[in-house]
CSV table of N, CA, C and O in Angstrom, one decimal:
chain,number,residue,atom,x,y,z
I,1,MET,N,8.0,14.7,6.1
I,1,MET,CA,6.8,13.9,5.9
I,1,MET,C,6.7,12.9,7.0
I,1,MET,O,7.7,12.2,7.3
I,2,ASN,N,5.6,12.9,7.6
I,2,ASN,CA,5.4,11.9,8.7
I,2,ASN,C,4.5,10.7,8.1
I,2,ASN,O,4.1,10.7,7.0
I,3,SER,N,4.3,9.7,9.0
I,3,SER,CA,3.6,8.5,8.5
I,3,SER,C,2.2,8.8,8.1
I,3,SER,O,1.7,8.2,7.1
I,4,SER,N,1.5,9.8,8.7
I,4,SER,CA,0.1,10.1,8.3
I,4,SER,C,0.1,10.7,6.9
I,4,SER,O,-0.8,10.5,6.1
I,5,ASP,N,1.1,11.6,6.6
I,5,ASP,CA,1.2,12.2,5.3
I,5,ASP,C,1.4,11.1,4.2
I,5,ASP,O,0.8,11.1,3.2
I,6,PHE,N,2.3,10.1,4.5
I,6,PHE,CA,2.5,9.0,3.6
I,6,PHE,C,1.2,8.2,3.4
I,6,PHE,O,0.9,7.9,2.2
I,7,GLY,N,0.5,7.9,4.5
I,7,GLY,CA,-0.8,7.2,4.3
I,7,GLY,C,-1.8,7.9,3.5
I,7,GLY,O,-2.5,7.4,2.7
I,8,GLN,N,-1.9,9.2,3.8
I,8,GLN,CA,-2.8,10.1,3.0
I,8,GLN,C,-2.4,10.1,1.5
I,8,GLN,O,-3.3,10.0,0.7
I,9,LEU,N,-1.2,10.1,1.2
I,9,LEU,CA,-0.7,10.1,-0.2
I,9,LEU,C,-1.0,8.8,-0.8
I,9,LEU,O,-1.5,8.7,-2.0
I,10,LEU,N,-0.9,7.7,-0.1
I,10,LEU,CA,-1.2,6.4,-0.7
I,10,LEU,C,-2.7,6.3,-0.9
I,10,LEU,O,-3.2,5.8,-2.0
I,11,ILE,N,-3.5,6.8,0.0
I,11,ILE,CA,-5.0,6.9,-0.2
I,11,ILE,C,-5.3,7.7,-1.4
I,11,ILE,O,-6.2,7.4,-2.3
I,12,PHE,N,-4.7,8.9,-1.5
I,12,PHE,CA,-4.9,9.8,-2.7
I,12,PHE,C,-4.6,9.0,-4.0
I,12,PHE,O,-5.4,9.1,-4.9
I,13,HIS,N,-3.5,8.3,-4.1
I,13,HIS,CA,-3.2,7.6,-5.3
I,13,HIS,C,-4.2,6.5,-5.6
I,13,HIS,O,-4.5,6.2,-6.7
I,14,SER,N,-4.7,5.8,-4.5
I,14,SER,CA,-5.7,4.8,-4.7
I,14,SER,C,-7.0,5.4,-5.3
I,14,SER,O,-7.7,4.8,-6.1
I,15,ILE,N,-7.4,6.6,-4.8
I,15,ILE,CA,-8.6,7.3,-5.3
I,15,ILE,C,-8.4,7.6,-6.8
I,15,ILE,O,-9.3,7.4,-7.6
I,16,VAL,N,-7.2,8.1,-7.1
I,16,VAL,CA,-7.0,8.4,-8.5
I,16,VAL,C,-7.0,7.1,-9.4
I,16,VAL,O,-7.7,7.1,-10.4
I,17,GLN,N,-6.4,6.1,-8.9
I,17,GLN,CA,-6.4,4.8,-9.7
I,17,GLN,C,-7.8,4.2,-9.9
I,17,GLN,O,-8.1,3.7,-10.9
I,18,GLU,N,-8.6,4.3,-8.8
I,18,GLU,CA,-9.9,3.7,-8.8
I,18,GLU,C,-11.0,4.7,-9.3
I,18,GLU,O,-12.1,4.3,-9.6
I,19,ASN,N,-10.6,5.9,-9.4
I,19,ASN,CA,-11.5,7.0,-9.8
I,19,ASN,C,-12.7,7.1,-9.0
I,19,ASN,O,-13.8,7.5,-9.4
I,20,SER,N,-12.6,6.7,-7.7
I,20,SER,CA,-13.7,6.9,-6.8
I,20,SER,C,-13.2,6.6,-5.3
I,20,SER,O,-12.2,5.9,-5.1
I,21,ILE,N,-13.9,7.3,-4.4
I,21,ILE,CA,-13.5,7.1,-3.0
I,21,ILE,C,-13.9,5.7,-2.5
I,21,ILE,O,-13.2,5.1,-1.8
I,22,SER,N,-15.1,5.3,-2.9
I,22,SER,CA,-15.6,4.0,-2.5
I,22,SER,C,-14.7,2.9,-3.1
I,22,SER,O,-14.4,1.9,-2.4
I,23,GLY,N,-14.3,3.0,-4.3
I,23,GLY,CA,-13.4,2.0,-5.0
I,23,GLY,C,-12.1,2.0,-4.3
I,23,GLY,O,-11.5,0.9,-4.1
I,24,ALA,N,-11.5,3.1,-3.9
I,24,ALA,CA,-10.3,3.2,-3.1
I,24,ALA,C,-10.4,2.5,-1.8
I,24,ALA,O,-9.5,1.7,-1.3
I,25,ALA,N,-11.5,2.7,-1.1
I,25,ALA,CA,-11.8,2.1,0.2
I,25,ALA,C,-11.8,0.6,0.1
I,25,ALA,O,-11.3,-0.1,0.9
I,26,LYS,N,-12.5,0.1,-1.0
I,26,LYS,CA,-12.6,-1.3,-1.2
I,26,LYS,C,-11.2,-1.9,-1.5
I,26,LYS,O,-10.9,-3.0,-0.9
I,27,LYS,N,-10.5,-1.2,-2.3
I,27,LYS,CA,-9.1,-1.7,-2.7
I,27,LYS,C,-8.2,-1.8,-1.5
I,27,LYS,O,-7.5,-2.7,-1.3
I,28,LEU,N,-8.3,-0.7,-0.6
I,28,LEU,CA,-7.4,-0.6,0.5
I,28,LEU,C,-8.0,-1.4,1.7
I,28,LEU,O,-7.3,-1.5,2.8
I,29,GLU,N,-9.2,-1.9,1.6
I,29,GLU,CA,-9.9,-2.6,2.7
I,29,GLU,C,-10.0,-1.8,3.9
I,29,GLU,O,-9.7,-2.2,5.1
I,30,ILE,N,-10.4,-0.5,3.8
I,30,ILE,CA,-10.7,0.4,4.9
I,30,ILE,C,-12.1,1.0,4.6
I,30,ILE,O,-12.6,1.0,3.5
I,31,ALA,N,-12.6,1.7,5.7
I,31,ALA,CA,-14.0,2.3,5.6
I,31,ALA,C,-14.0,3.5,4.7
I,31,ALA,O,-13.0,4.3,4.7
I,32,ILE,N,-15.1,3.7,4.0
I,32,ILE,CA,-15.2,4.9,3.1
I,32,ILE,C,-15.0,6.2,3.9
I,32,ILE,O,-14.3,7.1,3.4
I,33,PRO,N,-15.6,6.3,5.1
I,33,PRO,CA,-15.3,7.6,5.8
I,33,PRO,C,-13.9,7.8,6.1
I,33,PRO,O,-13.4,9.0,6.1
I,34,SER,N,-13.1,6.8,6.3
I,34,SER,CA,-11.7,6.9,6.6
I,34,SER,C,-10.9,7.5,5.4
I,34,SER,O,-10.0,8.3,5.5
I,35,VAL,N,-11.3,7.0,4.2
I,35,VAL,CA,-10.7,7.4,3.0
I,35,VAL,C,-11.1,8.9,2.7
I,35,VAL,O,-10.2,9.7,2.4
I,36,SER,N,-12.4,9.2,2.9
I,36,SER,CA,-12.8,10.6,2.8
I,36,SER,C,-12.1,11.6,3.7
I,36,SER,O,-11.6,12.7,3.4
I,37,LYS,N,-11.9,11.1,5.0
I,37,LYS,CA,-11.2,12.0,6.0
I,37,LYS,C,-9.8,12.1,5.6
I,37,LYS,O,-9.2,13.2,5.7
I,38,ALA,N,-9.1,11.1,5.2
I,38,ALA,CA,-7.7,11.2,4.8
I,38,ALA,C,-7.5,12.2,3.6
I,38,ALA,O,-6.6,13.0,3.6
I,39,LEU,N,-8.4,12.1,2.6
I,39,LEU,CA,-8.4,13.0,1.5
I,39,LEU,C,-8.6,14.4,2.0
I,39,LEU,O,-7.9,15.4,1.6
I,40,LYS,N,-9.6,14.6,2.9
I,40,LYS,CA,-9.9,16.0,3.4
I,40,LYS,C,-8.7,16.5,4.1
I,40,LYS,O,-8.3,17.7,4.0
I,41,ASN,N,-8.0,15.7,4.9
I,41,ASN,CA,-6.8,16.1,5.7
I,41,ASN,C,-5.7,16.5,4.7
I,41,ASN,O,-5.0,17.5,5.0
I,42,LEU,N,-5.5,15.7,3.7
I,42,LEU,CA,-4.5,16.0,2.7
I,42,LEU,C,-4.8,17.4,2.0
I,42,LEU,O,-3.9,18.2,1.8
I,43,GLU,N,-6.0,17.6,1.6
I,43,GLU,CA,-6.4,18.8,1.0
I,43,GLU,C,-6.2,20.0,1.9
I,43,GLU,O,-5.7,21.1,1.5
I,44,ASN,N,-6.5,19.8,3.2
I,44,ASN,CA,-6.3,20.9,4.2
I,44,ASN,C,-4.9,21.2,4.4
I,44,ASN,O,-4.5,22.4,4.5
I,45,LYS,N,-4.0,20.2,4.4
I,45,LYS,CA,-2.6,20.3,4.5
I,45,LYS,C,-2.0,21.1,3.3
I,45,LYS,O,-1.2,22.0,3.5
I,46,ILE,N,-2.5,20.8,2.1
I,46,ILE,CA,-2.0,21.4,0.9
I,46,ILE,C,-2.7,22.8,0.8
I,46,ILE,O,-2.0,23.7,0.2
I,47,GLY,N,-3.9,22.9,1.2
I,47,GLY,CA,-4.6,24.2,1.2
I,47,GLY,C,-5.4,24.4,-0.1
I,47,GLY,O,-5.8,25.5,-0.4
I,48,MET,N,-5.5,23.4,-0.9
I,48,MET,CA,-6.3,23.4,-2.1
I,48,MET,C,-7.0,22.1,-2.4
I,48,MET,O,-6.5,21.1,-1.9
I,49,PRO,N,-8.1,22.1,-3.1
I,49,PRO,CA,-8.8,20.9,-3.4
I,49,PRO,C,-8.0,20.1,-4.4
I,49,PRO,O,-7.3,20.7,-5.3
I,50,LEU,N,-8.0,18.8,-4.3
I,50,LEU,CA,-7.3,17.9,-5.2
I,50,LEU,C,-8.3,17.3,-6.3
I,50,LEU,O,-7.8,16.9,-7.3
I,51,PHE,N,-9.6,17.3,-6.0
I,51,PHE,CA,-10.6,16.8,-6.9
I,51,PHE,C,-11.7,17.8,-7.0
I,51,PHE,O,-12.1,18.4,-6.0
I,52,LEU,N,-12.3,17.8,-8.2
I,52,LEU,CA,-13.6,18.4,-8.4
I,52,LEU,C,-14.6,17.3,-8.2
I,52,LEU,O,-14.5,16.3,-8.9
I,53,ARG,N,-15.5,17.4,-7.2
I,53,ARG,CA,-16.5,16.4,-6.9
I,53,ARG,C,-17.9,16.7,-7.4
I,53,ARG,O,-18.4,17.8,-7.2
I,54,THR,N,-18.5,15.7,-8.0
I,54,THR,CA,-19.9,15.8,-8.3
I,54,THR,C,-20.5,14.5,-7.7
I,54,THR,O,-19.8,13.6,-7.2
I,55,THR,N,-21.8,14.3,-7.8
I,55,THR,CA,-22.4,13.1,-7.2
I,55,THR,C,-22.0,11.9,-8.0
I,55,THR,O,-22.1,10.8,-7.4
I,56,ARG,N,-21.6,12.0,-9.2
I,56,ARG,CA,-21.3,10.8,-10.0
I,56,ARG,C,-19.8,10.7,-10.4
I,56,ARG,O,-19.4,9.7,-11.0
I,57,LYS,N,-19.0,11.8,-10.2
I,57,LYS,CA,-17.7,11.8,-10.8
I,57,LYS,C,-16.7,12.5,-10.0
I,57,LYS,O,-17.0,13.5,-9.3
I,58,LEU,N,-15.5,12.1,-10.0
I,58,LEU,CA,-14.3,12.8,-9.4
I,58,LEU,C,-13.4,13.2,-10.6
I,58,LEU,O,-13.1,12.4,-11.5
I,59,GLN,N,-12.9,14.4,-10.5
I,59,GLN,CA,-12.0,14.8,-11.6
I,59,GLN,C,-10.9,15.6,-10.9
I,59,GLN,O,-11.1,16.4,-10.0
I,60,LEU,N,-9.6,15.2,-11.2
I,60,LEU,CA,-8.5,15.9,-10.6
I,60,LEU,C,-8.4,17.3,-10.9
I,60,LEU,O,-8.7,17.7,-12.1
I,61,THR,N,-8.1,18.2,-10.0
I,61,THR,CA,-7.8,19.6,-10.2
I,61,THR,C,-6.4,19.7,-10.8
I,61,THR,O,-5.7,18.7,-10.8
I,62,GLU,N,-6.0,20.9,-11.1
I,62,GLU,CA,-4.6,21.1,-11.6
I,62,GLU,C,-3.6,20.7,-10.5
I,62,GLU,O,-2.6,20.1,-10.7
I,63,THR,N,-4.0,21.1,-9.2
I,63,THR,CA,-3.1,20.8,-8.1
I,63,THR,C,-3.1,19.3,-7.9
I,63,THR,O,-2.0,18.7,-7.6
I,64,GLY,N,-4.2,18.6,-8.0
I,64,GLY,CA,-4.3,17.2,-7.8
I,64,GLY,C,-3.4,16.5,-8.9
I,64,GLY,O,-2.7,15.5,-8.6
I,65,MET,N,-3.5,17.0,-10.1
I,65,MET,CA,-2.7,16.4,-11.2
I,65,MET,C,-1.2,16.5,-11.0
I,65,MET,O,-0.5,15.6,-11.2
I,66,THR,N,-0.9,17.7,-10.5
I,66,THR,CA,0.6,17.9,-10.2
I,66,THR,C,1.0,17.0,-9.1
I,66,THR,O,2.1,16.4,-9.2
I,67,LEU,N,0.2,16.9,-8.0
I,67,LEU,CA,0.6,16.0,-6.9
I,67,LEU,C,0.7,14.6,-7.4
I,67,LEU,O,1.7,13.8,-7.1
I,68,TRP,N,-0.2,14.1,-8.2
I,68,TRP,CA,-0.2,12.8,-8.8
I,68,TRP,C,1.0,12.5,-9.6
I,68,TRP,O,1.7,11.5,-9.4
I,69,GLN,N,1.3,13.4,-10.5
I,69,GLN,CA,2.5,13.2,-11.4
I,69,GLN,C,3.8,13.3,-10.7
I,69,GLN,O,4.7,12.5,-10.9
I,70,GLU,N,3.9,14.2,-9.7
I,70,GLU,CA,5.2,14.3,-9.0
I,70,GLU,C,5.5,13.2,-8.0
I,70,GLU,O,6.6,13.0,-7.6
I,71,THR,N,4.4,12.6,-7.5
I,71,THR,CA,4.6,11.6,-6.5
I,71,THR,C,4.4,10.1,-7.0
I,71,THR,O,4.7,9.2,-6.2
I,72,GLN,N,4.0,10.0,-8.2
I,72,GLN,CA,3.8,8.6,-8.7
I,72,GLN,C,5.1,7.8,-8.7
I,72,GLN,O,5.1,6.6,-8.2
I,73,LEU,N,6.1,8.2,-9.3
I,73,LEU,CA,7.4,7.5,-9.4
I,73,LEU,C,8.0,7.2,-8.0
I,73,LEU,O,8.3,6.1,-7.7
I,74,PRO,N,8.1,8.2,-7.1
I,74,PRO,CA,8.7,7.9,-5.8
I,74,PRO,C,7.9,6.9,-5.0
I,74,PRO,O,8.4,6.1,-4.3
I,75,LEU,N,6.5,7.0,-5.1
I,75,LEU,CA,5.7,6.0,-4.4
I,75,LEU,C,5.9,4.6,-5.0
I,75,LEU,O,5.9,3.6,-4.2
I,76,GLU,N,6.0,4.5,-6.3
I,76,GLU,CA,6.2,3.2,-6.9
I,76,GLU,C,7.5,2.6,-6.4
I,76,GLU,O,7.6,1.4,-6.1
I,77,GLN,N,8.5,3.4,-6.4
I,77,GLN,CA,9.9,3.0,-5.9
I,77,GLN,C,9.8,2.5,-4.5
I,77,GLN,O,10.4,1.5,-4.1
I,78,LEU,N,9.2,3.3,-3.6
I,78,LEU,CA,9.0,2.9,-2.2
I,78,LEU,C,8.3,1.6,-2.0
I,78,LEU,O,8.7,0.8,-1.2
I,79,GLN,N,7.2,1.4,-2.8
I,79,GLN,CA,6.5,0.2,-2.7
I,79,GLN,C,7.3,-1.0,-3.2
I,79,GLN,O,7.2,-2.1,-2.6
I,80,GLN,N,8.1,-0.8,-4.2
I,80,GLN,CA,9.0,-1.9,-4.7
I,80,GLN,C,10.0,-2.2,-3.6
I,80,GLN,O,10.4,-3.4,-3.4
I,81,ILE,N,10.6,-1.2,-2.9
I,81,ILE,CA,11.5,-1.5,-1.9
I,81,ILE,C,10.9,-2.2,-0.7
I,81,ILE,O,11.5,-3.2,-0.2
I,82,TRP,N,9.7,-1.8,-0.3
I,82,TRP,CA,9.0,-2.5,0.8
I,82,TRP,C,8.8,-4.0,0.4
I,82,TRP,O,8.9,-4.9,1.2
I,83,GLN,N,8.3,-4.2,-0.9
I,83,GLN,CA,8.1,-5.6,-1.3
I,83,GLN,C,9.3,-6.4,-1.3
I,83,GLN,O,9.3,-7.5,-0.9
I,84,LYS,N,10.4,-5.8,-1.8
I,84,LYS,CA,11.7,-6.5,-1.8
I,84,LYS,C,12.1,-6.9,-0.4
I,84,LYS,O,12.6,-8.0,-0.2
I,85,LEU,N,12.0,-5.9,0.5
I,85,LEU,CA,12.4,-6.2,1.9
I,85,LEU,C,11.5,-7.3,2.5
I,85,LEU,O,12.0,-8.1,3.3
I,86,ASP,N,10.2,-7.2,2.2
I,86,ASP,CA,9.3,-8.2,2.8
I,86,ASP,C,9.6,-9.6,2.3
I,86,ASP,O,9.6,-10.5,3.0
I,87,GLU,N,9.9,-9.7,1.0
I,87,GLU,CA,10.3,-11.0,0.4
I,87,GLU,C,11.6,-11.5,1.0
I,87,GLU,O,11.7,-12.7,1.3
I,88,GLN,N,12.5,-10.6,1.1
I,88,GLN,CA,13.9,-11.0,1.6
I,88,GLN,C,13.8,-11.5,3.0
I,88,GLN,O,14.5,-12.4,3.4
I,89,TYR,N,13.1,-10.8,3.9
I,89,TYR,CA,13.1,-11.2,5.3
I,89,TYR,C,12.0,-12.1,5.8
I,89,TYR,O,11.9,-12.4,7.0
I,90,HIS,N,11.1,-12.4,4.9
I,90,HIS,CA,10.0,-13.3,5.3
I,90,HIS,C,10.1,-14.7,4.8
I,90,HIS,O,9.3,-15.6,5.0
I,91,GLU,N,11.2,-15.0,4.0
I,91,GLU,CA,11.5,-16.3,3.6
I,91,GLU,C,12.2,-17.0,4.7
I,91,GLU,O,13.1,-16.5,5.3
I,92,PRO,N,11.8,-18.3,5.0
I,92,PRO,CA,12.5,-19.0,6.1
I,92,PRO,C,13.9,-19.3,5.7
I,92,PRO,O,14.2,-19.5,4.5
I,93,SER,N,14.8,-19.2,6.7
I,93,SER,CA,16.2,-19.5,6.4
I,93,SER,C,16.8,-19.9,7.7
I,93,SER,O,16.3,-19.7,8.8
I,94,GLY,N,18.0,-20.6,7.6
I,94,GLY,CA,18.7,-21.0,8.8
I,94,GLY,C,18.6,-22.5,9.0
I,94,GLY,O,18.0,-23.3,8.2
I,95,THR,N,19.1,-23.0,10.1
I,95,THR,CA,19.1,-24.4,10.4
I,95,THR,C,17.8,-24.8,11.2
I,95,THR,O,17.3,-24.0,12.0
I,96,ILE,N,17.3,-25.9,10.8
I,96,ILE,CA,16.1,-26.4,11.4
I,96,ILE,C,16.5,-27.7,12.2
I,96,ILE,O,17.1,-28.6,11.7
I,97,ARG,N,16.1,-27.7,13.5
I,97,ARG,CA,16.4,-28.9,14.3
I,97,ARG,C,15.1,-29.6,14.6
I,97,ARG,O,14.2,-28.9,15.1
I,98,ILE,N,15.1,-30.8,14.4
I,98,ILE,CA,13.9,-31.6,14.7
I,98,ILE,C,14.2,-32.7,15.7
I,98,ILE,O,15.2,-33.5,15.5
I,99,THR,N,13.5,-32.8,16.8
I,99,THR,CA,13.7,-33.8,17.8
I,99,THR,C,12.5,-34.8,17.6
I,99,THR,O,11.4,-34.5,17.7
I,100,LEU,N,12.9,-36.1,17.4
I,100,LEU,CA,11.9,-37.2,17.3
I,100,LEU,C,12.5,-38.5,17.7
I,100,LEU,O,13.7,-38.6,17.8
I,101,SER,N,11.7,-39.4,17.8
I,101,SER,CA,12.2,-40.8,18.3
I,101,SER,C,12.8,-41.5,17.1
I,101,SER,O,12.6,-41.1,15.9
I,102,GLN,N,13.6,-42.5,17.4
I,102,GLN,CA,14.3,-43.3,16.4
I,102,GLN,C,13.3,-44.0,15.5
I,102,GLN,O,13.6,-44.0,14.3
I,103,VAL,N,12.2,-44.4,16.0
I,103,VAL,CA,11.2,-45.1,15.2
I,103,VAL,C,10.6,-44.1,14.2
I,103,VAL,O,10.5,-44.5,13.0
I,104,HIS,N,10.3,-42.9,14.5
I,104,HIS,CA,9.8,-41.9,13.6
I,104,HIS,C,10.8,-41.6,12.5
I,104,HIS,O,10.5,-41.4,11.4
I,105,PHE,N,12.1,-41.5,13.0
I,105,PHE,CA,13.1,-41.2,12.0
I,105,PHE,C,13.2,-42.3,11.0
I,105,PHE,O,13.3,-42.0,9.8
I,106,ASP,N,13.2,-43.5,11.5
I,106,ASP,CA,13.3,-44.6,10.5
I,106,ASP,C,12.2,-44.7,9.6
I,106,ASP,O,12.3,-45.1,8.4
I,107,LEU,N,10.9,-44.4,10.1
I,107,LEU,CA,9.8,-44.5,9.2
I,107,LEU,C,9.5,-43.3,8.3
I,107,LEU,O,9.0,-43.5,7.2
I,108,ILE,N,9.9,-42.1,8.8
I,108,ILE,CA,9.5,-40.9,8.0
I,108,ILE,C,10.7,-40.3,7.3
I,108,ILE,O,10.7,-40.1,6.1
I,109,PHE,N,11.8,-40.0,8.0
I,109,PHE,CA,12.8,-39.2,7.4
I,109,PHE,C,13.9,-40.0,6.7
I,109,PHE,O,14.5,-39.5,5.7
I,110,LYS,N,14.2,-41.2,7.2
I,110,LYS,CA,15.3,-42.0,6.6
I,110,LYS,C,15.0,-42.3,5.1
I,110,LYS,O,15.9,-42.2,4.3
I,111,PRO,N,13.8,-42.8,4.8
I,111,PRO,CA,13.5,-43.1,3.4
I,111,PRO,C,13.7,-41.9,2.5
I,111,PRO,O,14.1,-41.9,1.4
């Protein structure tokens, strides 16, 4: 799996959760055509449609339902790992050194 496959899978999951391409685009903060293209690329890669589309509704196909069910837990686990790593390494840590005059030290930091 390469990074574009992973991105397409995330977009697919967003479409399922929002039950619309435009809703997924809004949630992911990307353009609607980009979401449509990612879905189309994923469907081409799999070789089967993932949704039955009408003008008003999206419905998962059997293949789409299988993909959703089989990838839901692994994607949730990956997202939790990314979040944990993000929290762990984005919190400030270490020694802070401040250079200031004696007057500022006496007025601000000493009290």
